[in-house]
Short mmCIF file of C-alpha atoms in Angstrom, two decimals:
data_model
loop_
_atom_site.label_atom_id
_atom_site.label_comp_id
_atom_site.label_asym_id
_atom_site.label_seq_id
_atom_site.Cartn_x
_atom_site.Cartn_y
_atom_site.Cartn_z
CA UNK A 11 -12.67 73.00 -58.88
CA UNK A 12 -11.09 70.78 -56.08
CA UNK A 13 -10.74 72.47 -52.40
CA UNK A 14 -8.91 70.94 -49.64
CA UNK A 15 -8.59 72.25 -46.27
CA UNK A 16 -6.19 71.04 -43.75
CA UNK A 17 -6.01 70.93 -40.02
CA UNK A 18 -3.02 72.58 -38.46
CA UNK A 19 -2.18 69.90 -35.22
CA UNK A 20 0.49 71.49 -32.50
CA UNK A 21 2.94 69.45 -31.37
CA UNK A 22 2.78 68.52 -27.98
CA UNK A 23 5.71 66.75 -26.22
CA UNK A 24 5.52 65.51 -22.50
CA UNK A 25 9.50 65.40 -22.74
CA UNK A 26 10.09 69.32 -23.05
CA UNK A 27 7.32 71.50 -20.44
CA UNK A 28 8.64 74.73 -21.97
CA UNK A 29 7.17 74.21 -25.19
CA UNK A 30 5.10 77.26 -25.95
CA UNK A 31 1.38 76.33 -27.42
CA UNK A 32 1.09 79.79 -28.87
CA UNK A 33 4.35 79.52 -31.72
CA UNK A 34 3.05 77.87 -35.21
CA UNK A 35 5.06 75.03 -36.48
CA UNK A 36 5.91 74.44 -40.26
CA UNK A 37 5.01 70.86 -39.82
CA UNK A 38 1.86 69.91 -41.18
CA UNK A 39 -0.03 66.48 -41.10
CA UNK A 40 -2.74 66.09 -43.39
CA UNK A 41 -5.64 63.54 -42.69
CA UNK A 42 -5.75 62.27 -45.92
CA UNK A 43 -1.75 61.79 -46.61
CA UNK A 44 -2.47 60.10 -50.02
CA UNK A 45 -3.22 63.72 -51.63
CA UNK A 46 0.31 64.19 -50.75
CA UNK A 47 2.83 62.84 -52.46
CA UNK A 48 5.49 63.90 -50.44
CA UNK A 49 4.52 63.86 -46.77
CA UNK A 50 6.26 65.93 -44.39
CA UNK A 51 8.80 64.74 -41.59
CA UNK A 52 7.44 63.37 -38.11
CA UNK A 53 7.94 65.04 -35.22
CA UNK A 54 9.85 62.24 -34.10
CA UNK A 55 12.20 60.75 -36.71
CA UNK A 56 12.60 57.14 -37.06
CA UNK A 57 15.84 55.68 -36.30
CA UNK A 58 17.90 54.61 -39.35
CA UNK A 59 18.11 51.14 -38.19
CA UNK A 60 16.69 48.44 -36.19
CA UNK A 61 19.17 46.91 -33.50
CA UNK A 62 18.26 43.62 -32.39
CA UNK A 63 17.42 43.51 -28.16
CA UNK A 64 19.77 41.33 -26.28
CA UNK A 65 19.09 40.50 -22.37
CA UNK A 66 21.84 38.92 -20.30
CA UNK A 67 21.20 37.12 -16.70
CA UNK A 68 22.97 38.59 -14.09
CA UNK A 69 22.90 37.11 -11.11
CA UNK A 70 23.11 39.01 -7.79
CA UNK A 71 26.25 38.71 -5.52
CA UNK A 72 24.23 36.36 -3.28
CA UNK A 73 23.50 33.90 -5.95
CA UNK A 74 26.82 34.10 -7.58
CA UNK A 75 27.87 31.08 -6.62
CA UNK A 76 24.74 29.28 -7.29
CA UNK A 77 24.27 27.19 -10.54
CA UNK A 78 21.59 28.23 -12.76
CA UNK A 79 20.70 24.69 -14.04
CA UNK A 80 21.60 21.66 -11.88
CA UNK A 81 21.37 18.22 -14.28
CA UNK A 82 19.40 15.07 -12.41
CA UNK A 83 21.84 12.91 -10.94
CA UNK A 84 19.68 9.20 -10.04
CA UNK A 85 20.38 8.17 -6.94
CA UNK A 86 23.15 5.27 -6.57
CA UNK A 87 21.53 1.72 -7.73
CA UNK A 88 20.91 -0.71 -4.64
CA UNK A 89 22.03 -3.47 -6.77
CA UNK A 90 25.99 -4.98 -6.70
CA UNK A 91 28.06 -3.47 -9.13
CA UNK A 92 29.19 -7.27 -10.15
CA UNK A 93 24.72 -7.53 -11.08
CA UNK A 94 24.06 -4.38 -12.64
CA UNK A 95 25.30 -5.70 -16.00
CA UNK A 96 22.01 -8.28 -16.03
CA UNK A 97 19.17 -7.76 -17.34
CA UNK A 98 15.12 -9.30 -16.04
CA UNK A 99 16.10 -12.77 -17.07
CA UNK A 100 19.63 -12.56 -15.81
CA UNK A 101 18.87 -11.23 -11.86
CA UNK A 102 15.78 -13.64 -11.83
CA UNK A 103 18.36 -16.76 -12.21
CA UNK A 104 20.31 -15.06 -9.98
CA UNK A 105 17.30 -15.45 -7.46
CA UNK A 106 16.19 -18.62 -8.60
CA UNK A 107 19.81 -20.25 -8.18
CA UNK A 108 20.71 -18.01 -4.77
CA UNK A 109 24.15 -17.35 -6.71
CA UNK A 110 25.61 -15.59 -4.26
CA UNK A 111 25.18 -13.88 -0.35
CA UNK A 112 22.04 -13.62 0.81
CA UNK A 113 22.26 -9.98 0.90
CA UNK A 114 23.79 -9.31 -1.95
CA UNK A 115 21.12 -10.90 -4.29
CA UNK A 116 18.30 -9.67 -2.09
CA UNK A 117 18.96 -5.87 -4.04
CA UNK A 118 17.97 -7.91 -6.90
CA UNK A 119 14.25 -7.86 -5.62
CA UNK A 120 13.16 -4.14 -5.40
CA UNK A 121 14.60 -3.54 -8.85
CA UNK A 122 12.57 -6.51 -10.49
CA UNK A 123 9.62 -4.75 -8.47
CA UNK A 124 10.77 -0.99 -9.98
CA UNK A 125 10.20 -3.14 -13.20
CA UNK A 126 6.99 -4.33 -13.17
CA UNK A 127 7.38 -6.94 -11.25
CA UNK A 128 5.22 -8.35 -8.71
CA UNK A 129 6.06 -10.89 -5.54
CA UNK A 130 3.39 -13.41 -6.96
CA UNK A 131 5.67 -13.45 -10.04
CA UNK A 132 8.73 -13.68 -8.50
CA UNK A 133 8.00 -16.30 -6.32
CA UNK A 134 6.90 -18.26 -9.15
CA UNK A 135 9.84 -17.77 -11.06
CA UNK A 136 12.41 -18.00 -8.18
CA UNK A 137 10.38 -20.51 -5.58
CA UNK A 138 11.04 -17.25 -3.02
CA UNK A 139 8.00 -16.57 -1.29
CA UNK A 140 6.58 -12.74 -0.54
CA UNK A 141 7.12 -13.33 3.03
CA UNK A 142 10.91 -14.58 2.17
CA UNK A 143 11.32 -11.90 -0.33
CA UNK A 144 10.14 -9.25 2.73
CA UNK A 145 12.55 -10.45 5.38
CA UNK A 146 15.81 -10.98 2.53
CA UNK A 147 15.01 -6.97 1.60
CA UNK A 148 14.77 -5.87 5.28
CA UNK A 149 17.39 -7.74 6.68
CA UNK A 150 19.42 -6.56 4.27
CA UNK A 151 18.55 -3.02 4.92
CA UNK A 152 19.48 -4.05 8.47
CA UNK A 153 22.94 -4.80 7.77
CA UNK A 154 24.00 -1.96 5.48
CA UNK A 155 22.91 0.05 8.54
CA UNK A 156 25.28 -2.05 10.63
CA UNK A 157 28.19 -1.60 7.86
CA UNK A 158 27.34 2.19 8.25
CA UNK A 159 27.91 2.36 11.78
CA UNK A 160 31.17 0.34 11.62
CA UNK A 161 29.86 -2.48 13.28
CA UNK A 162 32.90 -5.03 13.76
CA UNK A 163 33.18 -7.12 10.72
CA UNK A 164 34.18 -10.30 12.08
CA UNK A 165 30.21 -9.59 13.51
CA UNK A 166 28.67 -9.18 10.25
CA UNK A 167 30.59 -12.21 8.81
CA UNK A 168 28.24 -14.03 11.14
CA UNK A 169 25.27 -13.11 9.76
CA UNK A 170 26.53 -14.48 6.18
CA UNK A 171 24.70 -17.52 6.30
CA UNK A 172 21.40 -18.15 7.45
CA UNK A 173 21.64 -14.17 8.76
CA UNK A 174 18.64 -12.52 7.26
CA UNK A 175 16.11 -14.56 9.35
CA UNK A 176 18.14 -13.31 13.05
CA UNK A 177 18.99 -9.60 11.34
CA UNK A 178 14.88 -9.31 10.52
CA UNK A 179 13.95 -9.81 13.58
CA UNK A 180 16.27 -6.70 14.79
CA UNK A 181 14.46 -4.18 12.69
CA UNK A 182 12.62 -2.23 14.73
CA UNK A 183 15.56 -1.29 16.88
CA UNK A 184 17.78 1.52 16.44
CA UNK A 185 20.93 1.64 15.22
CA UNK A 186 22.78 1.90 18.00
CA UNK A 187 20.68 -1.01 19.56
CA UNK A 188 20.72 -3.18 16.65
CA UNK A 189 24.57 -3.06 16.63
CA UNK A 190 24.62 -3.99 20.51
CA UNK A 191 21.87 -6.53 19.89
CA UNK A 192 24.42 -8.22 16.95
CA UNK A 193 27.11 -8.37 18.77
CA UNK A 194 24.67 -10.32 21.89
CA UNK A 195 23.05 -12.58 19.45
CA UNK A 196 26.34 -13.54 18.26
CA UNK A 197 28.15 -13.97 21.05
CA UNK A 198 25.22 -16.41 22.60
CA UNK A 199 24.19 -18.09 19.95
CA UNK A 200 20.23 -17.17 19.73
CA UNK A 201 17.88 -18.27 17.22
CA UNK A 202 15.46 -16.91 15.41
CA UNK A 203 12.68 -16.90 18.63
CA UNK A 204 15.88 -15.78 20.86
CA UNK A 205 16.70 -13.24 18.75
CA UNK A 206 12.84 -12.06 19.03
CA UNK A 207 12.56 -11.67 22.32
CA UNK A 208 15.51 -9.95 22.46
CA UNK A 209 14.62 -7.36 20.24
CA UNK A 210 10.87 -7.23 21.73
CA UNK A 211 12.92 -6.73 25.83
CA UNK A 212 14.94 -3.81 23.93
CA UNK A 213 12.18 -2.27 22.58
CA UNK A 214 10.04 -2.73 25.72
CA UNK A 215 12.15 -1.66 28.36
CA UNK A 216 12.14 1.96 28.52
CA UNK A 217 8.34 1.85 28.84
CA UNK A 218 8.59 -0.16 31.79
CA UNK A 219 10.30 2.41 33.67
CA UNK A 220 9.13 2.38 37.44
CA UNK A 221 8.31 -0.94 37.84
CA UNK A 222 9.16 -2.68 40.39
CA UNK A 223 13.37 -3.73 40.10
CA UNK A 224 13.79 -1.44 37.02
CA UNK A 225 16.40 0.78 38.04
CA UNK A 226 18.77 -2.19 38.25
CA UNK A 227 18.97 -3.02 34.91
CA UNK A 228 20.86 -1.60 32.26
CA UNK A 229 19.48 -0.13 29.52
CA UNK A 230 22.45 -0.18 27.18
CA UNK A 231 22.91 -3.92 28.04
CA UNK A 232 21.14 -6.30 25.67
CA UNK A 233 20.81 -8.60 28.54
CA UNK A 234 19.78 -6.52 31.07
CA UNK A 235 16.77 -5.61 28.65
CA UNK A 236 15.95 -9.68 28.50
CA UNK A 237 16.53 -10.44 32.12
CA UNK A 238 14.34 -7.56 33.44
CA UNK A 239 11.36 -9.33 31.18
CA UNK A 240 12.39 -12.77 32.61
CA UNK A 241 12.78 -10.75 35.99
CA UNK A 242 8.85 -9.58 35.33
CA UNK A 243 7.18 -12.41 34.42
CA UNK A 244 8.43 -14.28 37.15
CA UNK A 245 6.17 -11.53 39.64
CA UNK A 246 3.53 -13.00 37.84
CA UNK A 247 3.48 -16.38 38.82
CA UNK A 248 2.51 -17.03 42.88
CA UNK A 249 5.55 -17.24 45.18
CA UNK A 250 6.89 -19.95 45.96
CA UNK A 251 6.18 -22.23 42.73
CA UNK A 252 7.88 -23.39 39.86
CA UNK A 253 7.64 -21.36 36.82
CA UNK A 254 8.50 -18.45 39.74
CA UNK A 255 11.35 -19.86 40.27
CA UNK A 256 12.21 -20.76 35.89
CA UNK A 257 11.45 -17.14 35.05
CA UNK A 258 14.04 -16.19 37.85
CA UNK A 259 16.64 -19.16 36.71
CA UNK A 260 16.20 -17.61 33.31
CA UNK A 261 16.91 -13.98 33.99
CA UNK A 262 20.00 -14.31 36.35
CA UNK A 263 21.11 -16.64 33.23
CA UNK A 264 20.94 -13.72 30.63
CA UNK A 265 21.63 -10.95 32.74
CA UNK A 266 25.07 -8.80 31.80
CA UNK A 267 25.76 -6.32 34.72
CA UNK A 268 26.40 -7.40 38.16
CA UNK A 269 23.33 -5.03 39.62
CA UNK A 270 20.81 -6.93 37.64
CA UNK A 271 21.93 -10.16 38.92
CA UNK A 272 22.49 -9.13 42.58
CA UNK A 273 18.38 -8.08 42.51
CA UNK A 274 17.63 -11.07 41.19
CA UNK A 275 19.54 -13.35 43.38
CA UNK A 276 17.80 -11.76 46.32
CA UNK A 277 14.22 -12.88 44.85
CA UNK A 278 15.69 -15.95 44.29
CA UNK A 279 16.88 -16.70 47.18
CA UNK A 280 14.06 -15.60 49.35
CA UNK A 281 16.20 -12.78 51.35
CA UNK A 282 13.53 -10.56 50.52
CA UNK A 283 10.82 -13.01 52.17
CA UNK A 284 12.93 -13.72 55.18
CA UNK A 285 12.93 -9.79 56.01
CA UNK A 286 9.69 -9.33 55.32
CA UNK A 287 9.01 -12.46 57.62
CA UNK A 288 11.44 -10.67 60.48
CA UNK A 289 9.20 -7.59 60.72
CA UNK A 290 6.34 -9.48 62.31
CA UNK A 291 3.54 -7.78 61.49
CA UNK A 292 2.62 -9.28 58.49
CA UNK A 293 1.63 -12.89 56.90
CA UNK A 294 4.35 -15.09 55.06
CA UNK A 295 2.56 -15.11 51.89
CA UNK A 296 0.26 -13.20 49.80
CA UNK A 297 -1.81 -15.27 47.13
CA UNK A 298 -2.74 -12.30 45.27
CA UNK A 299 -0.97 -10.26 42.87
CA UNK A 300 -1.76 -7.04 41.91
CA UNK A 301 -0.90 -5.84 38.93
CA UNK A 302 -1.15 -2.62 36.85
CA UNK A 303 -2.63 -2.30 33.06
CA UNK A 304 -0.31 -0.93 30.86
CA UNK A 305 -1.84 0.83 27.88
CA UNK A 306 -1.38 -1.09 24.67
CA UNK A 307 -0.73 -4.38 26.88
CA UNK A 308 -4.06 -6.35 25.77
CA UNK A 309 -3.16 -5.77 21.70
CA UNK A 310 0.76 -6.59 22.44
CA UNK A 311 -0.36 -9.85 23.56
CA UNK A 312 -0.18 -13.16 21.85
CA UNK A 313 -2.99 -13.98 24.04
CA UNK A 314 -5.92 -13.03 26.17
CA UNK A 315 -8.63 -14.21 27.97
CA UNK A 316 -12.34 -12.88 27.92
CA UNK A 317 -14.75 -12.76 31.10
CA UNK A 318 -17.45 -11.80 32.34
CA UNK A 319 -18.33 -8.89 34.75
CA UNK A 320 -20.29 -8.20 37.73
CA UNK A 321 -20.33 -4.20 39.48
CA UNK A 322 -19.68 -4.33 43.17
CA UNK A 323 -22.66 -2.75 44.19
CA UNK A 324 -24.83 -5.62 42.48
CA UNK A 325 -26.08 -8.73 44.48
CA UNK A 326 -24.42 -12.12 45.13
CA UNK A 327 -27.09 -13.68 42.39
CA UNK A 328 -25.23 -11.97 39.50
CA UNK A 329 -22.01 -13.37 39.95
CA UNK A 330 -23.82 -16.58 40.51
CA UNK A 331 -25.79 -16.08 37.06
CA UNK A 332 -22.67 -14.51 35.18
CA UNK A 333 -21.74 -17.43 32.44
CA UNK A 334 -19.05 -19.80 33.13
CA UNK A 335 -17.56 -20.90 30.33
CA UNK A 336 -16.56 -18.91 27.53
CA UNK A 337 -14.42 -20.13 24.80
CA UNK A 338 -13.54 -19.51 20.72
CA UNK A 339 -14.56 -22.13 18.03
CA UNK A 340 -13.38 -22.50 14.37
CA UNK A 341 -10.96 -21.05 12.47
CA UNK A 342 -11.27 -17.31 13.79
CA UNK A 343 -11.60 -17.78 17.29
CA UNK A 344 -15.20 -16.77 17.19
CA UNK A 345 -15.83 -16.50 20.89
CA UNK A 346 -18.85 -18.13 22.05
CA UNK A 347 -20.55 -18.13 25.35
CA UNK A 348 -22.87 -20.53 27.18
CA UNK A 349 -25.47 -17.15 27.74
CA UNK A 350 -25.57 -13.84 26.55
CA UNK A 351 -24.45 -11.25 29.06
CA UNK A 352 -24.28 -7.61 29.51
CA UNK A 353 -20.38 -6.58 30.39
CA UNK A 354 -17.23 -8.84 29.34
CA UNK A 355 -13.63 -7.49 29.98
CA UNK A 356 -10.08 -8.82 27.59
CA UNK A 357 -7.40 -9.19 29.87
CA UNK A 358 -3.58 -10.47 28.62
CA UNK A 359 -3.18 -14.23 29.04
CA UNK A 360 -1.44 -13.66 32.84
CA UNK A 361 -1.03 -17.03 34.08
CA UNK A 362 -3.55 -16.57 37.17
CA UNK A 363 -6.13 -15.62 34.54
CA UNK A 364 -5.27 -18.12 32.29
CA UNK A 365 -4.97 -21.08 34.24
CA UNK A 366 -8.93 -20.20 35.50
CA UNK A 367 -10.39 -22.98 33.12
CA UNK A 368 -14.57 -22.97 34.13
CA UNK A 369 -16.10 -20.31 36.84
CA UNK A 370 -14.07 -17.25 36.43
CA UNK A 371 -15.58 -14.01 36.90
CA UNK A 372 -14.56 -10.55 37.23
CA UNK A 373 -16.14 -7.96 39.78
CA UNK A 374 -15.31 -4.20 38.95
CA UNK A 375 -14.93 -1.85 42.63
CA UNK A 376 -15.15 1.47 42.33
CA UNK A 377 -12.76 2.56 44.71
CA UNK A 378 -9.66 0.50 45.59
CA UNK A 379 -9.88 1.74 49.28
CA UNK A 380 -12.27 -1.56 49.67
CA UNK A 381 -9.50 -4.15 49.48
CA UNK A 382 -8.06 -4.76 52.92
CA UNK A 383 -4.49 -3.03 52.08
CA UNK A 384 -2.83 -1.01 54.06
CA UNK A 385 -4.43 2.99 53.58
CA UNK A 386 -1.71 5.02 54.84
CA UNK A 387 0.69 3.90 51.81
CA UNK A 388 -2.35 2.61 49.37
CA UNK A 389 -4.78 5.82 49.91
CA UNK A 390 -5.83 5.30 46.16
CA UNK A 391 -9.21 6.52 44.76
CA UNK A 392 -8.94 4.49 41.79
CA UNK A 393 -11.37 1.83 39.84
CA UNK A 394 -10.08 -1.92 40.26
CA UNK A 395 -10.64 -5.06 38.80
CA UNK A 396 -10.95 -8.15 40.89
CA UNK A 397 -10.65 -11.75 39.27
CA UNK A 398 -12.25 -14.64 41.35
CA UNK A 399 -12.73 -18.52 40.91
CA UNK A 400 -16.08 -19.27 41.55
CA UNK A 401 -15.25 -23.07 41.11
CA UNK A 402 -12.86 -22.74 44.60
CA UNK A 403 -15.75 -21.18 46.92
CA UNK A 404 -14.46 -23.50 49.95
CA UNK A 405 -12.46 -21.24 52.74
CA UNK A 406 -9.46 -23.58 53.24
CA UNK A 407 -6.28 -21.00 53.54
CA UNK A 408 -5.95 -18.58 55.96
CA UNK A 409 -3.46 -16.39 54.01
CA UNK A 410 -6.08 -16.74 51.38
CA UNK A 411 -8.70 -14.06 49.82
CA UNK A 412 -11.89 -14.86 49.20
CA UNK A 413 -15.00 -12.72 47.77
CA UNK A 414 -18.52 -12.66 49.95
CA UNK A 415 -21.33 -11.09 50.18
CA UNK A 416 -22.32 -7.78 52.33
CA UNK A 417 -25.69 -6.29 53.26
CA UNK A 418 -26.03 -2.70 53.11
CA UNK A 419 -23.37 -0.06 52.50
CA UNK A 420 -24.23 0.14 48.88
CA UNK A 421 -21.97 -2.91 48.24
CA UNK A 422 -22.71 -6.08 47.35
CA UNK A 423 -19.56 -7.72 47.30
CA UNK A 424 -16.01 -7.26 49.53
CA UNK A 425 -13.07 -9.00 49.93
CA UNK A 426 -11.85 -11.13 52.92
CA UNK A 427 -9.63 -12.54 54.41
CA UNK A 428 -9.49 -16.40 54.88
CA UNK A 429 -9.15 -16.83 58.83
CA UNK A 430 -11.70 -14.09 59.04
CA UNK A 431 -14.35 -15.51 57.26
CA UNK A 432 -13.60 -19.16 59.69
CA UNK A 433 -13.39 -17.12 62.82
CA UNK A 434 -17.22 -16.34 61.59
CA UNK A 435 -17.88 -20.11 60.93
CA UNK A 436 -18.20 -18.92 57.11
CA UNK A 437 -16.80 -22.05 55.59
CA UNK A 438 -18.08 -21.28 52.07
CA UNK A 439 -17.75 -17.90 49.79
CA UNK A 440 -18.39 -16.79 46.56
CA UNK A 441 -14.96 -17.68 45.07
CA UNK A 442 -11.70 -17.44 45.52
CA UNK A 443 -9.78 -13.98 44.62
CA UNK A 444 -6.63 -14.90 42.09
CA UNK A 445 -6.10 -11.12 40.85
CA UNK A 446 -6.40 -7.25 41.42
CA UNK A 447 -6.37 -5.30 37.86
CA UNK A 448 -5.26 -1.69 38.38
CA UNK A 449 -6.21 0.85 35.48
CA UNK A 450 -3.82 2.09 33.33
CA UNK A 451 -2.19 5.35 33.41
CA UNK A 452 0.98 7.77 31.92
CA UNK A 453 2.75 7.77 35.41
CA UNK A 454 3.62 4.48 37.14
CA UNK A 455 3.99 3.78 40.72
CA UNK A 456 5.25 0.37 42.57
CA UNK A 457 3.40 -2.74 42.34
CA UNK A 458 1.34 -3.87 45.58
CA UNK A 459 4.05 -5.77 47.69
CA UNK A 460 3.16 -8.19 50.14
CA UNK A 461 3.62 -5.42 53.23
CA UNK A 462 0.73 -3.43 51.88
CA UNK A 463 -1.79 -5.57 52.87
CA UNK A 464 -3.36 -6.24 56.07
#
C-alpha cells in the first residue's frame, strides 16, 4: 500500500503586509508534482501572452537639438579641383612637366606622400629634389595664408613666377607680418638673400627692445625692422671707419618712417660726436666697444670665433702661455689648437673679434667696477669679458686701452689707459684691449657710450 504525505507551504507575498500567516490556503504544492496529474494553480498566474519589450531613446530637452549620429565628413582635399581627377601616374607628370603654377602643382606632393610615396621617389621620378619639394609645399602654405587674409592680389600675382623661393623664406613670420613683408619685397625688388634678412630683422626686432636707438624704429614697418639691424651692426664696427659708415649708408637706404632715418642721419653725420666733443670733459674717441650677450646670440650665428681664457686674478705668464692660434681643419671644422688649455670661450663672429687673426686672448674680471668707466652711471657688480691682442703690445694711442700687469690687490691684470701707461714710461703692455663682453640677461639696459668712460 502506497502513502504519500505532502507539505502544506503558506503563501507569503512581500506585496500585501496584511496577509495573515495563521488562515490555511486551499493551494497545495506537492514536491514531487509528477504524482499529480493535474497540478494546482500558482499563486501567481502566468500571463496569457508574451509581449515583446520595446525601448525608445529619448533625448533630454538639452540634447534635443543634438544629432545622435554625426557621419565623417574628410576634410577638403589640398589638391586643385582641375587635378583631383588624376591618378599616381597622372599628378607625377604633372610634377615632372611643372604643368602649371608653382603652387598649384605643389598640392600634388603631400598627396603622393599620403600615398606611399616618399621624396627619394619623387625626386627620381620628377627631377624635384626633397629640399625643392620642402620649400614648393611651404611656400605654398605661405600664400594661401596671404589669400586668407586678403592680401592685395595684384601682390600675390607677383609671386607667380619664381615666388616660392622669396614666399619660403617668409615663413616664420606671422600673418600679419608676412602680408606687410610681401607687399616690401615687392615693392623693392629683393631676392632670395634680401628677402632673408628681411624676414630674420622682423623676427628679431622685438627682442632687441632697449637697445640703444630702438625706440625709433617702427615695428610695423618692414623697413624699420631691416634698418635698425643695419643701424646695429654699424655700432659694431670702430667709429670713424668704413664698414661704420656702409652699415649706416645701408640702413638710412631701407628705412620707411622719417624717425628712423632722422636717428640715423645724426650717427651719420657725426652730430652726436660733435656734442659729445663740446662737453669737454671727455676724449674724441673710444676704441672699445662694449657690448652685451644676448642669450641665444652664439647659436643664431653663422659664425663664431673660439679663444682662449685667462681669470684676472692669475699672473701676466698665463696670458703669455695661453695658445695663440686656434683654428678648424677638414670638413667639420674640427677645431684644433697649437696646446691644450684649460678654459676656451665661443663668441659671435663680431668684427673686432674676428678680424684678431694670431694672439687673441680673453681675460674674464669679476667685477666690471675694474674698467676705468665712469661709477656713478656704470655702478655694475657684474662678470665681464675682456678681449685683447697680444700681437699689438706697443702703447702708441693715447685714446687707446691697453691690458698690464698689477702687483697685489688680488689682481693680476687691469686695464689702462694709453697716455697713462707713457706718462709712466711704460711703452710696452700685454696687448691691446679690442672688446668688453657683458653677460647676458632678461632685462636690457643701454650700451656703454663713449661718455661713460674716463
Amino acid at each position: 500500500m502506497l502513502s504519500v504525505t505532502a507539505n502544506i507551504l503558506k503563501p507569503f507575498s512581500s506585496f500585501n503586509p496584511n496577509t495573515n500567516t495563521n488562515t490555511n490556503t486551499n493551494l497545495l504544492l506537492f514536491s514531487t508534482s509528477f504524482l499529480n496529474p493535474h497540478p494546482p494553480p500558482l499563486l501567481y498566474p502566468k500571463p496569457s501572452s508574451l509581449k515583446p519589450i520595446s525601448a525608445t531613446l529619448t533625448p533630454s530637452s538639452s540634447s534635443q537639438q543634438q544629432q545622435v549620429y554625426q557621419p565623417f565628413r574628410p576634410p577638403p582635399s589640398p589638391v586643385p579641383a582641375k587635378f583631383r581627377s588624376l591618378d599616381a601616374n597622372g599628378r607625377l607628370e604633372i610634377l615632372a612637366n611643372r604643368l602649371g603654377l608653382w603652387y598649384e602643382f605643389a598640392p600634388l606632393i603631400p598627396s603622393l606622400l599620403q600615398e606611399g610615396f616618399t621624396p627619394p621617389t619623387i625626386e627620381e621620378v620628377t627631377g624635384i629634389s626633397g629640399v625643392e619639394q620642402n620649400r614648393l609645399v611651404v611656400a605654398a602654405q605661405v600664400r594661401d595664408s596671404l589669400v586668407q587674409s586678403k592680401t592685395d592680389p595684384k601682390i600675390l600675382a607677383e609671386f607667380d613666377t619664381g615666388g616660392s623661393e622669396l614666399l619660403y623664406e617668409i615663413r616664420l613670420l606671422s600673418v600679419q607680418q608676412r602680408a606687410a613683408a610681401a607687399r616690401y619685397i615687392i615693392e623693392n625688388k629683393l631676392d632670395a638673400k634680401g628677402t632673408q634678412d628681411l624676414a630674420r630683422s622682423m623676427k628679431d626686432f622685438p627682442r632687441r627692445r632697449g637697445d640703444k636707438g630702438w625706440e625709433s624704429f617702427d615695428y610695423a614697418h618692414p623697413g624699420d625692422c631691416l634698418g635698425f639691424i643695419y643701424y646695429r651692426q654699424a655700432r659694431e664696427h670702430k667709429n670713424p671707419s668704413e664698414p661704420r659708415t656702409a652699415a649706416l649708408e645701408q640702413a638710412l637706404k631701407v628705412a620707411g618712417t622719417d624717425k628712423a632715418k632722422k636717428i640715423i642721419l645724426t650717427d651719420l653725420e657725426g652730430e652726436t660726436d660733435e656734442k659729445e666733443g663740446r662737453e669737454g670733459d671727455v676724449i674724441d674717441v673710444v676704441r672699445v666697444p662694449v657690448v652685451r650677450l644676448k642669450f641665444g646670440e652664439v647659436a643664431e650665428s653663422s659664425k663664431v670665433v673660439i679663444l682662449p681664457v685667462c681669470r684676472a686674478d692669475e699672473k701676466d705668464k698665463e696670458v703669455l702661455e695661453a695658445p695663440w692660434e686656434c683654428s678648424s681643419e677638414g670638413e667639420f671644422g674640427v677645431v684644433v689648437a697649437e696646446k691644450g688649455w684649460k678654459r676656451w670661450v665661443v663668441l659671435p663672429g663680431w668684427e673686432p673679434v674676428v678680424g684678431l687673426g694670431k694672439g687673441g686672448v680673453v681675460v674674464s674680471f669679476s667685477d666690471a667696477r675694474v674698467l676705468p668707466w665712469k661709477v656713478n652711471r656704470w655702478y655694475k657688480e657684474e662678470p665681464i669679458l675682456l678681449v685683447a691682442d697680444r700681437s699689438k703690445k706697443e702703447v702708441t694711442a693715447d685714446d687707446g686701452f691697453y691690458l698690464a700687469a698689477v702687483e697685489g690687490g688680488g689682481l693680476g691684470f687691469k686695464v689702462v689707459r694709453g697716455s697713462a701707461l707713457k706718462e709712466t714710461g711704460v711703452k710696452e703692455s700685454l696687448g691691446t684691449v679690442v672688446m668688453i663682453v657683458r653677460p647676458p640677461r632678461d632685462e636690457t639696459d643701454d650700451q656703454l657710450s663713449e661718455e661713460d668712460w674716463e
